[in-house]
PDB file of C-alpha atoms in Angstrom:
ATOM      1  CA  UNK A   1       8.813 -94.932  -8.879  1.00 35.00           C
ATOM      2  CA  UNK A   2       5.428 -95.994 -10.176  1.00 37.00           C
ATOM      3  CA  UNK A   3       4.338 -96.868 -13.682  1.00 36.00           C
ATOM      4  CA  UNK A   4       1.492 -95.272 -15.599  1.00 34.00           C
ATOM      5  CA  UNK A   5      -1.226 -97.343 -17.228  1.00 33.00           C
ATOM      6  CA  UNK A   6       0.304 -96.777 -20.667  1.00 36.00           C
ATOM      7  CA  UNK A   7       3.177 -99.182 -21.307  1.00 36.00           C
ATOM      8  CA  UNK A   8       6.337 -97.568 -22.634  1.00 38.00           C
ATOM      9  CA  UNK A   9       6.975-100.453 -24.993  1.00 41.00           C
ATOM     10  CA  UNK A  10       5.343-103.617 -26.214  1.00 44.00           C
ATOM     11  CA  UNK A  11       7.351-105.722 -23.788  1.00 43.00           C
ATOM     12  CA  UNK A  12       4.525-105.167 -21.319  1.00 44.00           C
ATOM     13  CA  UNK A  13       1.946-106.852 -23.559  1.00 46.00           C
ATOM     14  CA  UNK A  14       1.129-110.540 -23.924  1.00 46.00           C
ATOM     15  CA  UNK A  15       2.667-112.064 -27.037  1.00 45.00           C
ATOM     16  CA  UNK A  16       0.223-111.620 -29.920  1.00 44.00           C
ATOM     17  CA  UNK A  17       0.625-115.276 -30.864  1.00 45.00           C
ATOM     18  CA  UNK A  18      -0.109-116.474 -27.336  1.00 43.00           C
ATOM     19  CA  UNK A  19      -3.182-118.665 -26.722  1.00 46.00           C
ATOM     20  CA  UNK A  20      -6.389-116.619 -26.329  1.00 46.00           C
ATOM     21  CA  UNK A  21      -7.364-115.421 -22.910  1.00 54.00           C
ATOM     22  CA  UNK A  22      -3.891-115.444 -21.442  1.00 68.00           C
ATOM     23  CA  UNK A  23      -4.562-114.668 -17.820  1.00 79.00           C
ATOM     24  CA  UNK A  24      -3.139-111.383 -16.554  1.00 89.00           C
ATOM     25  CA  UNK A  25      -2.524-110.953 -12.847  1.00 92.00           C
ATOM     26  CA  UNK A  26      -3.200-108.109 -10.468  1.00 95.00           C
ATOM     27  CA  UNK A  27      -2.526-107.608  -6.797  1.00 96.00           C
ATOM     28  CA  UNK A  28      -3.869-105.181  -4.212  1.00 94.00           C
ATOM     29  CA  UNK A  29      -1.696-104.874  -1.103  1.00 94.00           C
ATOM     30  CA  UNK A  30      -3.144-104.233   2.337  1.00 91.00           C
ATOM     31  CA  UNK A  31      -2.292-100.540   2.004  1.00 91.00           C
ATOM     32  CA  UNK A  32      -4.076-100.308  -1.370  1.00 91.00           C
ATOM     33  CA  UNK A  33      -0.928-100.336  -3.537  1.00 93.00           C
ATOM     34  CA  UNK A  34      -1.869-101.922  -6.864  1.00 94.00           C
ATOM     35  CA  UNK A  35       0.224-104.102  -9.165  1.00 96.00           C
ATOM     36  CA  UNK A  36      -0.688-105.361 -12.637  1.00 94.00           C
ATOM     37  CA  UNK A  37       1.640-107.787 -14.424  1.00 91.00           C
ATOM     38  CA  UNK A  38       4.590-106.919 -12.245  1.00 93.00           C
ATOM     39  CA  UNK A  39       4.228-103.128 -12.477  1.00 93.00           C
ATOM     40  CA  UNK A  40       3.218-100.851  -9.626  1.00 93.00           C
ATOM     41  CA  UNK A  41       0.485 -98.595 -10.980  1.00 90.00           C
ATOM     42  CA  UNK A  42       0.011 -94.895 -10.436  1.00 79.00           C
ATOM     43  CA  UNK A  43      -3.354 -94.621  -8.711  1.00 70.00           C
ATOM     44  CA  UNK A  44      -3.879 -91.008  -9.736  1.00 62.00           C
ATOM     45  CA  UNK A  45      -4.205 -89.866  -6.148  1.00 63.00           C
ATOM     46  CA  UNK A  46      -7.667 -91.056  -5.147  1.00 74.00           C
ATOM     47  CA  UNK A  47      -8.740 -93.766  -7.599  1.00 81.00           C
ATOM     48  CA  UNK A  48      -9.894 -97.057  -6.063  1.00 88.00           C
ATOM     49  CA  UNK A  49      -7.718-100.102  -6.859  1.00 90.00           C
ATOM     50  CA  UNK A  50     -10.557-101.959  -8.626  1.00 89.00           C
ATOM     51  CA  UNK A  51     -11.029 -99.119 -11.133  1.00 89.00           C
ATOM     52  CA  UNK A  52      -7.305 -98.902 -11.787  1.00 90.00           C
ATOM     53  CA  UNK A  53      -7.152-102.644 -12.414  1.00 92.00           C
ATOM     54  CA  UNK A  54     -10.175-102.648 -14.744  1.00 92.00           C
ATOM     55  CA  UNK A  55      -8.726 -99.789 -16.790  1.00 91.00           C
ATOM     56  CA  UNK A  56      -5.358-101.518 -17.092  1.00 92.00           C
ATOM     57  CA  UNK A  57      -6.805-104.888 -18.105  1.00 92.00           C
ATOM     58  CA  UNK A  58      -9.211-103.240 -20.576  1.00 92.00           C
ATOM     59  CA  UNK A  59      -6.204-101.571 -22.192  1.00 91.00           C
ATOM     60  CA  UNK A  60      -4.660-105.000 -22.802  1.00 88.00           C
ATOM     61  CA  UNK A  61      -7.951-106.286 -24.240  1.00 89.00           C
ATOM     62  CA  UNK A  62      -8.171-103.335 -26.642  1.00 91.00           C
ATOM     63  CA  UNK A  63      -4.551-103.794 -27.714  1.00 89.00           C
ATOM     64  CA  UNK A  64      -5.075-107.487 -28.424  1.00 84.00           C
ATOM     65  CA  UNK A  65      -8.577-107.066 -29.842  1.00 86.00           C
ATOM     66  CA  UNK A  66      -9.756-110.028 -27.792  1.00 83.00           C
ATOM     67  CA  UNK A  67     -11.166-110.780 -24.346  1.00 85.00           C
ATOM     68  CA  UNK A  68      -8.617-110.997 -21.566  1.00 85.00           C
ATOM     69  CA  UNK A  69      -8.780-113.003 -18.369  1.00 86.00           C
ATOM     70  CA  UNK A  70      -7.350-111.693 -15.113  1.00 90.00           C
ATOM     71  CA  UNK A  71      -6.825-113.032 -11.622  1.00 90.00           C
ATOM     72  CA  UNK A  72      -6.870-110.412  -8.871  1.00 93.00           C
ATOM     73  CA  UNK A  73      -5.499-111.166  -5.420  1.00 93.00           C
ATOM     74  CA  UNK A  74      -6.982-108.486  -3.189  1.00 91.00           C
ATOM     75  CA  UNK A  75      -5.506-108.431   0.293  1.00 91.00           C
ATOM     76  CA  UNK A  76      -7.747-105.532   1.352  1.00 88.00           C
ATOM     77  CA  UNK A  77     -10.785-107.801   0.893  1.00 86.00           C
ATOM     78  CA  UNK A  78      -8.972-111.100   1.526  1.00 86.00           C
ATOM     79  CA  UNK A  79     -10.366-112.399  -1.769  1.00 88.00           C
ATOM     80  CA  UNK A  80      -9.326-113.796  -5.113  1.00 89.00           C
ATOM     81  CA  UNK A  81     -11.350-112.359  -7.999  1.00 89.00           C
ATOM     82  CA  UNK A  82     -11.387-113.909 -11.465  1.00 88.00           C
ATOM     83  CA  UNK A  83     -12.376-111.557 -14.268  1.00 88.00           C
ATOM     84  CA  UNK A  84     -13.107-111.545 -17.955  1.00 88.00           C
ATOM     85  CA  UNK A  85     -12.617-108.168 -19.634  1.00 90.00           C
ATOM     86  CA  UNK A  86     -13.584-107.364 -23.243  1.00 90.00           C
ATOM     87  CA  UNK A  87     -12.122-104.837 -25.705  1.00 90.00           C
ATOM     88  CA  UNK A  88     -15.195-102.604 -25.289  1.00 90.00           C
ATOM     89  CA  UNK A  89     -14.254-102.204 -21.612  1.00 89.00           C
ATOM     90  CA  UNK A  90     -17.044-104.383 -20.245  1.00 91.00           C
ATOM     91  CA  UNK A  91     -16.128-106.882 -17.578  1.00 90.00           C
ATOM     92  CA  UNK A  92     -17.605-109.430 -15.247  1.00 87.00           C
ATOM     93  CA  UNK A  93     -16.372-111.688 -12.504  1.00 86.00           C
ATOM     94  CA  UNK A  94     -16.481-115.385 -13.237  1.00 82.00           C
ATOM     95  CA  UNK A  95     -16.756-118.408 -11.029  1.00 76.00           C
ATOM     96  CA  UNK A  96     -13.839-120.747 -10.451  1.00 68.00           C
ATOM     97  CA  UNK A  97     -15.550-123.332 -12.621  1.00 66.00           C
ATOM     98  CA  UNK A  98     -15.555-120.847 -15.537  1.00 69.00           C
ATOM     99  CA  UNK A  99     -11.915-119.896 -15.158  1.00 65.00           C
ATOM    100  CA  UNK A 100      -9.171-121.274 -17.337  1.00 63.00           C
ATOM    101  CA  UNK A 101      -7.763-124.462 -15.840  1.00 62.00           C
ATOM    102  CA  UNK A 102      -4.206-123.769 -14.628  1.00 60.00           C
ATOM    103  CA  UNK A 103      -2.406-126.758 -16.159  1.00 65.00           C
ATOM    104  CA  UNK A 104       1.273-126.800 -17.095  1.00 71.00           C
ATOM    105  CA  UNK A 105       0.681-125.493 -20.613  1.00 70.00           C
ATOM    106  CA  UNK A 106      -1.378-122.533 -19.422  1.00 69.00           C
ATOM    107  CA  UNK A 107       1.096-121.650 -16.673  1.00 73.00           C
ATOM    108  CA  UNK A 108       4.027-121.906 -19.104  1.00 76.00           C
ATOM    109  CA  UNK A 109       2.263-119.665 -21.646  1.00 72.00           C
ATOM    110  CA  UNK A 110       1.434-117.040 -19.043  1.00 74.00           C
ATOM    111  CA  UNK A 111       4.947-116.999 -17.647  1.00 78.00           C
ATOM    112  CA  UNK A 112       6.429-116.807 -21.135  1.00 78.00           C
ATOM    113  CA  UNK A 113       4.352-113.665 -21.710  1.00 75.00           C
ATOM    114  CA  UNK A 114       5.265-112.192 -18.306  1.00 80.00           C
ATOM    115  CA  UNK A 115       8.532-113.869 -17.181  1.00 86.00           C
ATOM    116  CA  UNK A 116       8.996-114.088 -13.395  1.00 90.00           C
ATOM    117  CA  UNK A 117      12.732-113.397 -13.767  1.00 91.00           C
ATOM    118  CA  UNK A 118      12.019-110.098 -15.501  1.00 92.00           C
ATOM    119  CA  UNK A 119       9.858-109.175 -12.533  1.00 94.00           C
ATOM    120  CA  UNK A 120      12.655-110.080 -10.141  1.00 95.00           C
ATOM    121  CA  UNK A 121      15.006-107.801 -12.066  1.00 94.00           C
ATOM    122  CA  UNK A 122      12.501-104.950 -11.702  1.00 95.00           C
ATOM    123  CA  UNK A 123      12.254-105.609  -7.956  1.00 96.00           C
ATOM    124  CA  UNK A 124      16.042-105.487  -7.664  1.00 95.00           C
ATOM    125  CA  UNK A 125      16.149-102.210  -9.569  1.00 95.00           C
ATOM    126  CA  UNK A 126      13.677-100.632  -7.141  1.00 96.00           C
ATOM    127  CA  UNK A 127      15.673-101.945  -4.180  1.00 96.00           C
ATOM    128  CA  UNK A 128      18.935-100.607  -5.593  1.00 96.00           C
ATOM    129  CA  UNK A 129      17.312 -97.175  -5.839  1.00 96.00           C
ATOM    130  CA  UNK A 130      16.197 -97.617  -2.204  1.00 95.00           C
ATOM    131  CA  UNK A 131      12.544 -97.615  -3.278  1.00 96.00           C
ATOM    132  CA  UNK A 132      11.883-100.298  -0.696  1.00 96.00           C
ATOM    133  CA  UNK A 133       8.112 -99.922  -0.527  1.00 96.00           C
ATOM    134  CA  UNK A 134       7.747-100.448  -4.283  1.00 96.00           C
ATOM    135  CA  UNK A 135      10.209-103.352  -4.241  1.00 97.00           C
ATOM    136  CA  UNK A 136       8.393-105.015  -1.339  1.00 97.00           C
ATOM    137  CA  UNK A 137       4.907-104.673  -2.866  1.00 97.00           C
ATOM    138  CA  UNK A 138       6.140-106.075  -6.191  1.00 97.00           C
ATOM    139  CA  UNK A 139       7.825-108.983  -4.391  1.00 97.00           C
ATOM    140  CA  UNK A 140       4.628-109.720  -2.455  1.00 96.00           C
ATOM    141  CA  UNK A 141       2.597-109.687  -5.667  1.00 96.00           C
ATOM    142  CA  UNK A 142       5.036-112.034  -7.383  1.00 96.00           C
ATOM    143  CA  UNK A 143       5.110-114.449  -4.462  1.00 95.00           C
ATOM    144  CA  UNK A 144       1.319-114.485  -4.080  1.00 94.00           C
ATOM    145  CA  UNK A 145       0.654-115.210  -7.753  1.00 92.00           C
ATOM    146  CA  UNK A 146       3.412-117.812  -8.088  1.00 92.00           C
ATOM    147  CA  UNK A 147       2.074-119.550  -4.987  1.00 91.00           C
ATOM    148  CA  UNK A 148      -1.471-119.466  -6.375  1.00 87.00           C
ATOM    149  CA  UNK A 149      -0.335-120.888  -9.728  1.00 84.00           C
ATOM    150  CA  UNK A 150       2.428-123.257  -8.726  1.00 87.00           C
ATOM    151  CA  UNK A 151       1.962-123.975  -5.033  1.00 88.00           C
ATOM    152  CA  UNK A 152       3.950-122.848  -2.003  1.00 91.00           C
ATOM    153  CA  UNK A 153       6.623-125.537  -2.399  1.00 92.00           C
ATOM    154  CA  UNK A 154       7.547-124.638  -5.976  1.00 93.00           C
ATOM    155  CA  UNK A 155      11.129-123.407  -6.372  1.00 94.00           C
ATOM    156  CA  UNK A 156      10.108-120.076  -7.946  1.00 94.00           C
ATOM    157  CA  UNK A 157       7.538-119.504  -5.200  1.00 94.00           C
ATOM    158  CA  UNK A 158      10.180-120.166  -2.546  1.00 95.00           C
ATOM    159  CA  UNK A 159      12.679-117.803  -4.161  1.00 96.00           C
ATOM    160  CA  UNK A 160      10.061-115.049  -4.388  1.00 96.00           C
ATOM    161  CA  UNK A 161       9.199-115.528  -0.707  1.00 96.00           C
ATOM    162  CA  UNK A 162      12.884-115.342   0.236  1.00 97.00           C
ATOM    163  CA  UNK A 163      13.227-112.056  -1.676  1.00 97.00           C
ATOM    164  CA  UNK A 164      10.113-110.717   0.062  1.00 97.00           C
ATOM    165  CA  UNK A 165      11.542-111.715   3.459  1.00 97.00           C
ATOM    166  CA  UNK A 166      14.814-109.911   2.738  1.00 97.00           C
ATOM    167  CA  UNK A 167      13.007-106.745   1.635  1.00 97.00           C
ATOM    168  CA  UNK A 168      10.869-106.838   4.791  1.00 97.00           C
ATOM    169  CA  UNK A 169      14.125-107.033   6.754  1.00 97.00           C
ATOM    170  CA  UNK A 170      15.541-104.024   4.906  1.00 96.00           C
ATOM    171  CA  UNK A 171      12.348-102.083   5.677  1.00 96.00           C
ATOM    172  CA  UNK A 172      12.733-102.847   9.371  1.00 95.00           C
ATOM    173  CA  UNK A 173       9.733-105.183   9.609  1.00 96.00           C
ATOM    174  CA  UNK A 174      11.651-107.931  11.350  1.00 96.00           C
ATOM    175  CA  UNK A 175       8.534-109.761  12.495  1.00 95.00           C
ATOM    176  CA  UNK A 176       7.212-110.212   8.968  1.00 95.00           C
ATOM    177  CA  UNK A 177      10.705-110.971   7.706  1.00 96.00           C
ATOM    178  CA  UNK A 178      11.041-113.717  10.308  1.00 96.00           C
ATOM    179  CA  UNK A 179       7.660-115.202   9.442  1.00 94.00           C
ATOM    180  CA  UNK A 180       8.352-115.252   5.709  1.00 96.00           C
ATOM    181  CA  UNK A 181      11.895-116.582   6.097  1.00 97.00           C
ATOM    182  CA  UNK A 182      10.698-119.250   8.534  1.00 96.00           C
ATOM    183  CA  UNK A 183       8.103-120.355   5.982  1.00 95.00           C
ATOM    184  CA  UNK A 184      10.858-120.814   3.392  1.00 96.00           C
ATOM    185  CA  UNK A 185      13.013-122.712   5.894  1.00 96.00           C
ATOM    186  CA  UNK A 186      10.094-124.871   7.017  1.00 95.00           C
ATOM    187  CA  UNK A 187       9.256-125.888   3.460  1.00 95.00           C
ATOM    188  CA  UNK A 188      12.911-126.505   2.605  1.00 95.00           C
ATOM    189  CA  UNK A 189      13.393-128.688   5.689  1.00 95.00           C
ATOM    190  CA  UNK A 190      10.419-130.747   4.590  1.00 93.00           C
ATOM    191  CA  UNK A 191      11.250-131.036   0.894  1.00 94.00           C
ATOM    192  CA  UNK A 192      15.049-130.761   0.582  1.00 96.00           C
ATOM    193  CA  UNK A 193      16.882-130.892   3.917  1.00 96.00           C
ATOM    194  CA  UNK A 194      20.276-130.869   2.181  1.00 96.00           C
ATOM    195  CA  UNK A 195      19.642-127.304   0.984  1.00 95.00           C
ATOM    196  CA  UNK A 196      17.913-126.011   4.110  1.00 97.00           C
ATOM    197  CA  UNK A 197      20.807-124.613   6.185  1.00 97.00           C
ATOM    198  CA  UNK A 198      21.152-121.247   4.356  1.00 96.00           C
ATOM    199  CA  UNK A 199      17.382-120.688   4.603  1.00 97.00           C
ATOM    200  CA  UNK A 200      17.378-121.501   8.331  1.00 97.00           C
ATOM    201  CA  UNK A 201      20.308-119.091   8.722  1.00 97.00           C
ATOM    202  CA  UNK A 202      18.374-116.287   7.006  1.00 97.00           C
ATOM    203  CA  UNK A 203      15.370-116.923   9.238  1.00 97.00           C
ATOM    204  CA  UNK A 204      17.660-116.849  12.287  1.00 97.00           C
ATOM    205  CA  UNK A 205      19.169-113.523  11.212  1.00 96.00           C
ATOM    206  CA  UNK A 206      15.709-111.959  11.092  1.00 97.00           C
ATOM    207  CA  UNK A 207      14.659-113.624  14.378  1.00 97.00           C
ATOM    208  CA  UNK A 208      17.695-112.182  16.149  1.00 96.00           C
ATOM    209  CA  UNK A 209      16.227-108.719  15.568  1.00 96.00           C
ATOM    210  CA  UNK A 210      12.905-109.484  17.281  1.00 95.00           C
ATOM    211  CA  UNK A 211      12.112-107.777  20.574  1.00 92.00           C
ATOM    212  CA  UNK A 212       8.773-109.342  21.611  1.00 91.00           C
ATOM    213  CA  UNK A 213       9.572-112.085  24.132  1.00 91.00           C
ATOM    214  CA  UNK A 214       6.579-114.212  23.170  1.00 92.00           C
ATOM    215  CA  UNK A 215       7.524-114.166  19.499  1.00 92.00           C
ATOM    216  CA  UNK A 216      11.174-114.734  20.330  1.00 95.00           C
ATOM    217  CA  UNK A 217      10.249-117.879  22.258  1.00 94.00           C
ATOM    218  CA  UNK A 218       7.711-119.231  19.756  1.00 94.00           C
ATOM    219  CA  UNK A 219       9.786-118.635  16.638  1.00 95.00           C
ATOM    220  CA  UNK A 220      13.007-119.544  18.409  1.00 96.00           C
ATOM    221  CA  UNK A 221      11.748-122.978  19.391  1.00 95.00           C
ATOM    222  CA  UNK A 222      10.983-123.740  15.759  1.00 95.00           C
ATOM    223  CA  UNK A 223      14.385-122.479  14.678  1.00 97.00           C
ATOM    224  CA  UNK A 224      16.115-124.584  17.325  1.00 96.00           C
ATOM    225  CA  UNK A 225      14.257-127.668  16.125  1.00 97.00           C
ATOM    226  CA  UNK A 226      15.423-126.961  12.559  1.00 97.00           C
ATOM    227  CA  UNK A 227      19.046-126.514  13.624  1.00 97.00           C
ATOM    228  CA  UNK A 228      18.904-129.746  15.627  1.00 96.00           C
ATOM    229  CA  UNK A 229      17.518-131.620  12.623  1.00 96.00           C
ATOM    230  CA  UNK A 230      20.302-130.285  10.434  1.00 97.00           C
ATOM    231  CA  UNK A 231      22.908-131.181  13.051  1.00 96.00           C
ATOM    232  CA  UNK A 232      21.564-134.722  13.455  1.00 96.00           C
ATOM    233  CA  UNK A 233      21.724-135.163   9.678  1.00 96.00           C
ATOM    234  CA  UNK A 234      25.341-133.945   9.592  1.00 95.00           C
ATOM    235  CA  UNK A 235      24.415-130.930   7.489  1.00 96.00           C
ATOM    236  CA  UNK A 236      25.960-128.141   9.576  1.00 93.00           C
ATOM    237  CA  UNK A 237      29.087-127.647   7.484  1.00 89.00           C
ATOM    238  CA  UNK A 238      29.834-123.978   8.133  1.00 94.00           C
ATOM    239  CA  UNK A 239      31.165-122.489  11.352  1.00 96.00           C
ATOM    240  CA  UNK A 240      28.721-119.580  11.022  1.00 95.00           C
ATOM    241  CA  UNK A 241      25.789-122.003  11.056  1.00 96.00           C
ATOM    242  CA  UNK A 242      27.089-123.686  14.226  1.00 96.00           C
ATOM    243  CA  UNK A 243      27.380-120.228  15.785  1.00 96.00           C
ATOM    244  CA  UNK A 244      23.831-119.283  14.799  1.00 96.00           C
ATOM    245  CA  UNK A 245      22.434-122.520  16.200  1.00 96.00           C
ATOM    246  CA  UNK A 246      24.241-121.862  19.475  1.00 96.00           C
ATOM    247  CA  UNK A 247      22.965-118.262  19.524  1.00 95.00           C
ATOM    248  CA  UNK A 248      19.383-119.506  19.276  1.00 96.00           C
ATOM    249  CA  UNK A 249      19.973-122.056  22.025  1.00 95.00           C
ATOM    250  CA  UNK A 250      21.575-119.474  24.336  1.00 95.00           C
ATOM    251  CA  UNK A 251      18.904-116.841  23.826  1.00 95.00           C
ATOM    252  CA  UNK A 252      16.110-119.287  24.526  1.00 95.00           C
ATOM    253  CA  UNK A 253      17.921-120.471  27.656  1.00 92.00           C
ATOM    254  CA  UNK A 254      17.974-116.855  28.852  1.00 89.00           C
ATOM    255  CA  UNK A 255      14.233-116.538  28.341  1.00 78.00           C
ATOM    256  CA  UNK A 256      14.526-114.559  25.123  1.00 55.00           C
ATOM    257  CA  UNK A 257      15.828-111.478  26.907  1.00 52.00           C
ATOM    258  CA  UNK A 258      18.997-110.904  24.894  1.00 47.00           C
ATOM    259  CA  UNK A 259      17.595-108.508  22.336  1.00 42.00           C
ATOM    260  CA  UNK A 260      20.385-107.280  20.014  1.00 43.00           C
ATOM    261  CA  UNK A 261      21.706-103.851  20.913  1.00 38.00           C
ATOM    262  CA  UNK A 262      20.191-101.050  18.886  1.00 39.00           C
ATOM    263  CA  UNK A 263      17.156-103.152  18.094  1.00 38.00           C
ATOM    264  CA  UNK A 264      13.767-101.470  18.211  1.00 36.00           C
ATOM    265  CA  UNK A 265      10.195-102.615  17.742  1.00 34.00           C
ATOM    266  CA  UNK A 266       9.648-103.447  14.103  1.00 33.00           C
ATOM    267  CA  UNK A 267       6.753-101.012  13.815  1.00 30.00           C
ATOM    268  CA  UNK A 268       9.013 -98.146  14.832  1.00 28.00           C
ATOM    269  CA  UNK A 269      11.325 -98.862  11.912  1.00 31.00           C
ATOM    270  CA  UNK A 270       8.613 -98.882   9.278  1.00 29.00           C
ATOM    271  CA  UNK A 271       8.025 -95.835   7.102  1.00 32.00           C
ATOM    272  CA  UNK A 272       5.534 -93.356   8.533  1.00 29.00           C
ATOM    273  CA  UNK A 273       1.981 -94.069   7.521  1.00 31.00           C
ATOM    274  CA  UNK A 274       2.546 -97.731   6.727  1.00 34.00           C
ATOM    275  CA  UNK A 275      -0.065 -98.680   9.323  1.00 35.00           C
ATOM    276  CA  UNK A 276       0.940-102.346   9.264  1.00 36.00           C
ATOM    277  CA  UNK A 277       1.242-104.128  12.579  1.00 38.00           C
ATOM    278  CA  UNK A 278       3.471-107.195  12.875  1.00 38.00           C
ATOM    279  CA  UNK A 279       1.669-110.218  11.505  1.00 41.00           C
ATOM    280  CA  UNK A 280       1.543-113.405  13.610  1.00 40.00           C
ATOM    281  CA  UNK A 281       1.003-115.621  10.567  1.00 44.00           C
ATOM    282  CA  UNK A 282       2.418-115.679   7.077  1.00 52.00           C
ATOM    283  CA  UNK A 283       0.221-113.881   4.534  1.00 49.00           C
ATOM    284  CA  UNK A 284      -0.298-117.084   2.577  1.00 47.00           C
ATOM    285  CA  UNK A 285      -1.764-118.694   5.695  1.00 54.00           C
ATOM    286  CA  UNK A 286      -4.712-116.302   5.621  1.00 63.00           C
ATOM    287  CA  UNK A 287      -7.362-118.068   3.528  1.00 63.00           C
ATOM    288  CA  UNK A 288      -8.519-116.132   0.491  1.00 73.00           C
ATOM    289  CA  UNK A 289     -12.156-116.459  -0.484  1.00 71.00           C
ATOM    290  CA  UNK A 290     -13.076-116.712  -4.176  1.00 67.00           C
ATOM    291  CA  UNK A 291     -15.428-113.938  -5.213  1.00 63.00           C
ATOM    292  CA  UNK A 292     -18.985-114.618  -6.222  1.00 58.00           C
ATOM    293  CA  UNK A 293     -20.015-114.168  -9.821  1.00 54.00           C
ATOM    294  CA  UNK A 294     -21.308-110.672 -10.519  1.00 52.00           C
ATOM    295  CA  UNK A 295     -19.360-108.913  -7.790  1.00 66.00           C
ATOM    296  CA  UNK A 296     -20.112-105.273  -8.543  1.00 75.00           C
ATOM    297  CA  UNK A 297     -16.725-103.676  -7.938  1.00 81.00           C
ATOM    298  CA  UNK A 298     -15.198-105.705 -10.790  1.00 84.00           C
ATOM    299  CA  UNK A 299     -18.222-105.543 -13.084  1.00 84.00           C
ATOM    300  CA  UNK A 300     -18.487-102.890 -15.789  1.00 84.00           C
ATOM    301  CA  UNK A 301     -21.011-102.498 -18.609  1.00 81.00           C
ATOM    302  CA  UNK A 302     -19.992-101.837 -22.186  1.00 77.00           C
ATOM    303  CA  UNK A 303     -19.629 -98.146 -22.987  1.00 61.00           C
ATOM    304  CA  UNK A 304     -18.850 -97.112 -19.430  1.00 54.00           C
ATOM    305  CA  UNK A 305     -16.009 -94.627 -19.306  1.00 47.00           C
ATOM    306  CA  UNK A 306     -12.811 -95.497 -17.459  1.00 46.00           C
ATOM    307  CA  UNK A 307     -13.259 -95.285 -13.712  1.00 47.00           C
ATOM    308  CA  UNK A 308     -17.004 -96.046 -13.879  1.00 50.00           C
ATOM    309  CA  UNK A 309     -18.152 -99.441 -12.664  1.00 49.00           C
ATOM    310  CA  UNK A 310     -21.721-100.587 -12.973  1.00 45.00           C
TER     311      UNK A 310
END
């Protein structure tokens, strides 16, 4: 289920007493799905994502009667765009040096206006209704923006990535699920080994569903190294974790041939029309280029009607 550009209640709006230019966030997935402030937007059939985003952010500016800043992560262009949008609907992209410095105060204010936990609840609601595409896109948007604001090793960023990995698993994209879960496990092993075993177990569960022998070997070697580190540190407390470590060891010894019964290529399990091939690297590993000032697709003159960029 998507959301229209008109919020149903004022819970969608930044707090009126919040510092000026609270930065909104938007996300464009590789398939063009568009998220603004944790809501999947209805694109109206054929509207480009940039126009949908400009209309949504301009609505916030008009409601607040003040300019609004926005950060757009656009995976279709592999870019981060920083915008300033005014109540009259005009907008321009700004350089990184003109953007609001992140800082703890700014991040806290933004997340107070748009709480990450509220977004997680919305993701769970979509998943419970088996709206897995919507849940996955919202999880990706949350993870990308938390990582941009807080860094990949932040606890909230890690939790969002773990949710995204689980949703990818539910959608049948076991390659992407493995990559995302491995990223969580890798970071946890580096920053907090005592808490890493459950994350390594989740990555192993996704890896066990892979069918490509090259990926099985590459990812499996990393998993085996993680299990051996945990074992050497005396951190394998559960019998299920010992069993998973042994399963990785045995499958690698057999040359990665023991694909679980009933398993199929991840692409075959994706919804028709998804058009997404398995990704060899985590999305956050693809460098995003900052946009140049004056980028036309996010620039709009005052008085232009919705859907018309300059």
